[in-house]
Structures are given as C-alpha cells and as structure tokens.
C-alpha cells in the first residue's frame, strides 16, 4: 500500500516505532531471562538491537530472523552478540538458507572476532557486515527508518543506538557508565531503554555500568518520554532500583519485560 501511495505522489510517513524486548538479562541472568536483544518494529520492517545468549530462540517467536531489515550490535561483550554464532548456522544451513545476506551493523572488530571463534566458513555469504565507526553517526535503514549511534563509555567502542521513524524514537543505551553522550543521543526520545546493572546499589569505582539513580538522571537530562530499565544483575533489589529511578527521572519508569510491547 505504501508503494502505491508513493506512486501517486502522496507523502508517506512511516508509523512510529514499536519496541519489543526479546531478552533483558545482564551478563548472567535470572532463570527465564535471555541476554540482550531488543526488537524495534516499524510497520513490517523489523530491526534487532543485539543478539545475546538465548535470544535467537526467543526472536523466532516474533519473526523468522532472515526477515530482519537489519541487526545492530552495540558492542563485543558476549552477552550482546554471542548468538550470532548460532545465527550463522541458521542462515547458512538451517531454515534461513537461500535468503539474501542479512545486514549486520556493529563495531569494526565484529567480523574478525566471530571468525576467530567460529571459523570463517559462510559468514560473508549469509551476513553483510557493516562497520559503525567514529564517535557518532547515522545510517539509513530504509523506508523512512534511521539509525543514529554514539559512543558511550564501556568496552571501546560501545555504541548507544537510536531508531527513528514517523517522528518517534526509541533509544537503547547499550552498557555504559554515567555520561553525557547518551542523554544527547536520547534527547526527547519517546522511549529510553537504559541498563541498570547495579540496581539500587552503588556502582563500584571504575566499573562502566549504571544503577537506578544514574539511569533516571540520564533520562531526565535527555527529556525522554519514558524510561525502561534493563540488564540488571539477579541479586539486585529491583523494586528499590525502580523507586530510585523514578525519583531521579520524574517521569514514567518500568522494567523492560520480555515480549511486552512498548509503543513510542
């Protein structure tokens, strides 16, 4: 229908993005939690952000992975990208075989690391690697969907990611310490998805992660519409972290829940 509208010369505005958390766990997770993966849908286009352990199986409950318009990896810690190894097998020899290569965006070392661990066979046949470089940038994901990214302090380079369409925006902060880059990228985003590894506890010195107070402060500085907390270690007090984030933000805050859709 959108193609017909373009043919008639009418302006076609894509719908606003919808966020579906696929996996919300930290580097080790609670029973039933998969690691990092967030599906952003814009009409019939779907973009996945990260693919940590256990998420390929869960992603298939939402769509066949070969139907993704793009897959974006925020950084090279395994809890954010390890299921790419299984995805390679799925696309090369499993149900996804025979399709066009999947567009895969991520840090410059991603392709080499995957091949070092999993061998070099078939990667370039099933995935089209595209490097995210520099401190910040943007990429066209097609049909009016834009990816913006910006480096945040964690494993260098780690990219916070923002998906925009139809005047709406979902921003994913990846893993990071408290910083000014994320509020700038997340400015006036409808939904800010922010890690809260340490819950209501103090973040140890030199550890590049956040707690509830810091996540709420980032959302407040960004002027975000809604804050979703995620990526919390199992032993942390999540109720206390939620209360801390709400006080620091002053807007709506909740925990990201696997498979629970959030509209921008």
PDB file of N, CA, C and O in Angstrom, residues 39-41 43-48 59-71 87 90-91 95-96 99-103:
ATOM      1  N   UNK A  39      13.831  -5.838  19.866  1.00  0.00           N
ATOM      2  CA  UNK A  39      13.263  -5.778  18.525  1.00  0.00           C
ATOM      3  C   UNK A  39      12.509  -4.467  18.371  1.00  0.00           C
ATOM      4  O   UNK A  39      11.647  -4.133  19.186  1.00  0.00           O
ATOM      5  N   UNK A  40      12.852  -3.708  17.327  1.00  0.00           N
ATOM      6  CA  UNK A  40      12.153  -2.464  17.010  1.00  0.00           C
ATOM      7  C   UNK A  40      11.415  -2.680  15.698  1.00  0.00           C
ATOM      8  O   UNK A  40      12.021  -3.003  14.668  1.00  0.00           O
ATOM      9  N   UNK A  41      10.097  -2.507  15.736  1.00  0.00           N
ATOM     10  CA  UNK A  41       9.267  -2.691  14.550  1.00  0.00           C
ATOM     11  C   UNK A  41       8.746  -1.345  14.049  1.00  0.00           C
ATOM     12  O   UNK A  41       8.319  -0.500  14.849  1.00  0.00           O
ATOM     13  N   UNK A  43       6.059  -0.706  11.142  1.00  0.00           N
ATOM     14  CA  UNK A  43       5.186  -1.409  10.200  1.00  0.00           C
ATOM     15  C   UNK A  43       5.740  -2.817   9.993  1.00  0.00           C
ATOM     16  O   UNK A  43       5.943  -3.546  10.953  1.00  0.00           O
ATOM     17  N   UNK A  44       6.043  -3.193   8.742  1.00  0.00           N
ATOM     18  CA  UNK A  44       6.524  -4.547   8.503  1.00  0.00           C
ATOM     19  C   UNK A  44       8.046  -4.646   8.480  1.00  0.00           C
ATOM     20  O   UNK A  44       8.599  -5.703   8.171  1.00  0.00           O
ATOM     21  N   UNK A  45       8.735  -3.555   8.834  1.00  0.00           N
ATOM     22  CA  UNK A  45      10.196  -3.609   8.964  1.00  0.00           C
ATOM     23  C   UNK A  45      10.543  -3.902  10.412  1.00  0.00           C
ATOM     24  O   UNK A  45       9.920  -3.386  11.336  1.00  0.00           O
ATOM     25  N   UNK A  46      11.574  -4.718  10.609  1.00  0.00           N
ATOM     26  CA  UNK A  46      11.995  -5.082  11.957  1.00  0.00           C
ATOM     27  C   UNK A  46      13.506  -4.980  12.055  1.00  0.00           C
ATOM     28  O   UNK A  46      14.230  -5.466  11.184  1.00  0.00           O
ATOM     29  N   UNK A  47      13.962  -4.333  13.113  1.00  0.00           N
ATOM     30  CA  UNK A  47      15.385  -4.162  13.374  1.00  0.00           C
ATOM     31  C   UNK A  47      15.669  -4.734  14.755  1.00  0.00           C
ATOM     32  O   UNK A  47      14.970  -4.406  15.727  1.00  0.00           O
ATOM     33  N   UNK A  48      16.658  -5.598  14.864  1.00  0.00           N
ATOM     34  CA  UNK A  48      17.054  -6.150  16.153  1.00  0.00           C
ATOM     35  C   UNK A  48      18.304  -5.445  16.645  1.00  0.00           C
ATOM     36  O   UNK A  48      19.258  -5.233  15.878  1.00  0.00           O
ATOM     37  N   UNK A  59      13.789 -14.831  19.589  1.00  0.00           N
ATOM     38  CA  UNK A  59      13.478 -13.964  18.449  1.00  0.00           C
ATOM     39  C   UNK A  59      12.578 -14.678  17.455  1.00  0.00           C
ATOM     40  O   UNK A  59      11.694 -14.059  16.845  1.00  0.00           O
ATOM     41  N   UNK A  60      12.770 -15.984  17.300  1.00  0.00           N
ATOM     42  CA  UNK A  60      11.974 -16.751  16.344  1.00  0.00           C
ATOM     43  C   UNK A  60      10.499 -16.829  16.745  1.00  0.00           C
ATOM     44  O   UNK A  60       9.647 -17.169  15.909  1.00  0.00           O
ATOM     45  N   UNK A  61      10.188 -16.519  17.994  1.00  0.00           N
ATOM     46  CA  UNK A  61       8.785 -16.448  18.396  1.00  0.00           C
ATOM     47  C   UNK A  61       8.097 -15.210  17.814  1.00  0.00           C
ATOM     48  O   UNK A  61       6.871 -15.140  17.772  1.00  0.00           O
ATOM     49  N   UNK A  62       8.894 -14.232  17.403  1.00  0.00           N
ATOM     50  CA  UNK A  62       8.364 -12.984  16.875  1.00  0.00           C
ATOM     51  C   UNK A  62       8.415 -12.917  15.357  1.00  0.00           C
ATOM     52  O   UNK A  62       7.500 -12.372  14.722  1.00  0.00           O
ATOM     53  N   UNK A  63       9.490 -13.427  14.757  1.00  0.00           N
ATOM     54  CA  UNK A  63       9.607 -13.436  13.302  1.00  0.00           C
ATOM     55  C   UNK A  63      10.780 -14.330  12.914  1.00  0.00           C
ATOM     56  O   UNK A  63      11.707 -14.538  13.722  1.00  0.00           O
ATOM     57  N   UNK A  64      10.790 -14.845  11.695  1.00  0.00           N
ATOM     58  CA  UNK A  64      11.978 -15.551  11.227  1.00  0.00           C
ATOM     59  C   UNK A  64      13.154 -14.570  11.140  1.00  0.00           C
ATOM     60  O   UNK A  64      12.999 -13.473  10.578  1.00  0.00           O
ATOM     61  N   UNK A  65      14.298 -14.891  11.695  1.00  0.00           N
ATOM     62  CA  UNK A  65      15.414 -13.933  11.714  1.00  0.00           C
ATOM     63  C   UNK A  65      15.817 -13.423  10.336  1.00  0.00           C
ATOM     64  O   UNK A  65      16.285 -12.287  10.210  1.00  0.00           O
ATOM     65  N   UNK A  66      15.643 -14.250   9.301  1.00  0.00           N
ATOM     66  CA  UNK A  66      16.020 -13.806   7.961  1.00  0.00           C
ATOM     67  C   UNK A  66      15.143 -12.671   7.455  1.00  0.00           C
ATOM     68  O   UNK A  66      15.478 -12.018   6.458  1.00  0.00           O
ATOM     69  N   UNK A  67      14.035 -12.400   8.129  1.00  0.00           N
ATOM     70  CA  UNK A  67      13.162 -11.304   7.724  1.00  0.00           C
ATOM     71  C   UNK A  67      13.556  -9.969   8.359  1.00  0.00           C
ATOM     72  O   UNK A  67      12.934  -8.936   8.077  1.00  0.00           O
ATOM     73  N   UNK A  68      14.575  -9.953   9.198  1.00  0.00           N
ATOM     74  CA  UNK A  68      15.036  -8.684   9.758  1.00  0.00           C
ATOM     75  C   UNK A  68      15.550  -7.757   8.654  1.00  0.00           C
ATOM     76  O   UNK A  68      16.274  -8.191   7.747  1.00  0.00           O
ATOM     77  N   UNK A  69      15.197  -6.478   8.757  1.00  0.00           N
ATOM     78  CA  UNK A  69      15.778  -5.485   7.851  1.00  0.00           C
ATOM     79  C   UNK A  69      17.223  -5.213   8.210  1.00  0.00           C
ATOM     80  O   UNK A  69      18.049  -4.894   7.334  1.00  0.00           O
ATOM     81  N   UNK A  70      17.559  -5.325   9.495  1.00  0.00           N
ATOM     82  CA  UNK A  70      18.931  -5.119   9.953  1.00  0.00           C
ATOM     83  C   UNK A  70      19.060  -5.659  11.367  1.00  0.00           C
ATOM     84  O   UNK A  70      18.085  -5.719  12.124  1.00  0.00           O
ATOM     85  N   UNK A  71      20.277  -6.032  11.695  1.00  0.00           N
ATOM     86  CA  UNK A  71      20.653  -6.428  13.048  1.00  0.00           C
ATOM     87  C   UNK A  71      21.834  -5.563  13.443  1.00  0.00           C
ATOM     88  O   UNK A  71      22.827  -5.488  12.704  1.00  0.00           O
ATOM     89  N   UNK A  87      23.236 -17.924  14.775  1.00  0.00           N
ATOM     90  CA  UNK A  87      22.536 -17.334  13.637  1.00  0.00           C
ATOM     91  C   UNK A  87      23.239 -17.676  12.333  1.00  0.00           C
ATOM     92  O   UNK A  87      22.579 -17.924  11.309  1.00  0.00           O
ATOM     93  N   UNK A  90      22.049 -21.073  11.407  1.00  0.00           N
ATOM     94  CA  UNK A  90      20.646 -20.983  10.999  1.00  0.00           C
ATOM     95  C   UNK A  90      20.526 -20.463   9.568  1.00  0.00           C
ATOM     96  O   UNK A  90      19.734 -20.977   8.769  1.00  0.00           O
ATOM     97  N   UNK A  91      21.307 -19.428   9.227  1.00  0.00           N
ATOM     98  CA  UNK A  91      21.206 -18.808   7.914  1.00  0.00           C
ATOM     99  C   UNK A  91      21.931 -19.600   6.831  1.00  0.00           C
ATOM    100  O   UNK A  91      21.506 -19.597   5.663  1.00  0.00           O
ATOM    101  N   UNK A  95      16.903 -23.182   8.564  1.00  0.00           N
ATOM    102  CA  UNK A  95      15.692 -22.663   7.909  1.00  0.00           C
ATOM    103  C   UNK A  95      15.903 -21.359   7.147  1.00  0.00           C
ATOM    104  O   UNK A  95      15.123 -21.051   6.238  1.00  0.00           O
ATOM    105  N   UNK A  96      16.935 -20.593   7.492  1.00  0.00           N
ATOM    106  CA  UNK A  96      17.155 -19.312   6.829  1.00  0.00           C
ATOM    107  C   UNK A  96      17.989 -19.387   5.573  1.00  0.00           C
ATOM    108  O   UNK A  96      18.269 -18.351   4.948  1.00  0.00           O
ATOM    109  N   UNK A  99      18.392 -17.184   1.520  1.00  0.00           N
ATOM    110  CA  UNK A  99      17.944 -15.804   1.518  1.00  0.00           C
ATOM    111  C   UNK A  99      19.108 -14.859   1.239  1.00  0.00           C
ATOM    112  O   UNK A  99      20.273 -15.231   1.312  1.00  0.00           O
ATOM    113  N   UNK A 100      18.775 -13.611   0.933  1.00  0.00           N
ATOM    114  CA  UNK A 100      19.803 -12.593   0.754  1.00  0.00           C
ATOM    115  C   UNK A 100      20.554 -12.399   2.075  1.00  0.00           C
ATOM    116  O   UNK A 100      19.992 -12.610   3.155  1.00  0.00           O
ATOM    117  N   UNK A 101      21.828 -12.004   2.012  1.00  0.00           N
ATOM    118  CA  UNK A 101      22.585 -11.787   3.251  1.00  0.00           C
ATOM    119  C   UNK A 101      21.897 -10.781   4.166  1.00  0.00           C
ATOM    120  O   UNK A 101      21.332  -9.776   3.720  1.00  0.00           O
ATOM    121  N   UNK A 102      21.933 -11.073   5.454  1.00  0.00           N
ATOM    122  CA  UNK A 102      21.340 -10.200   6.474  1.00  0.00           C
ATOM    123  C   UNK A 102      22.268  -9.021   6.732  1.00  0.00           C
ATOM    124  O   UNK A 102      23.480  -9.204   6.928  1.00  0.00           O
ATOM    125  N   UNK A 103      21.721  -7.827   6.750  1.00  0.00           N
ATOM    126  CA  UNK A 103      22.522  -6.631   7.036  1.00  0.00           C
ATOM    127  C   UNK A 103      22.872  -6.617   8.519  1.00  0.00           C
ATOM    128  O   UNK A 103      21.996  -6.571   9.383  1.00  0.00           O
TER     129      UNK A 103
END
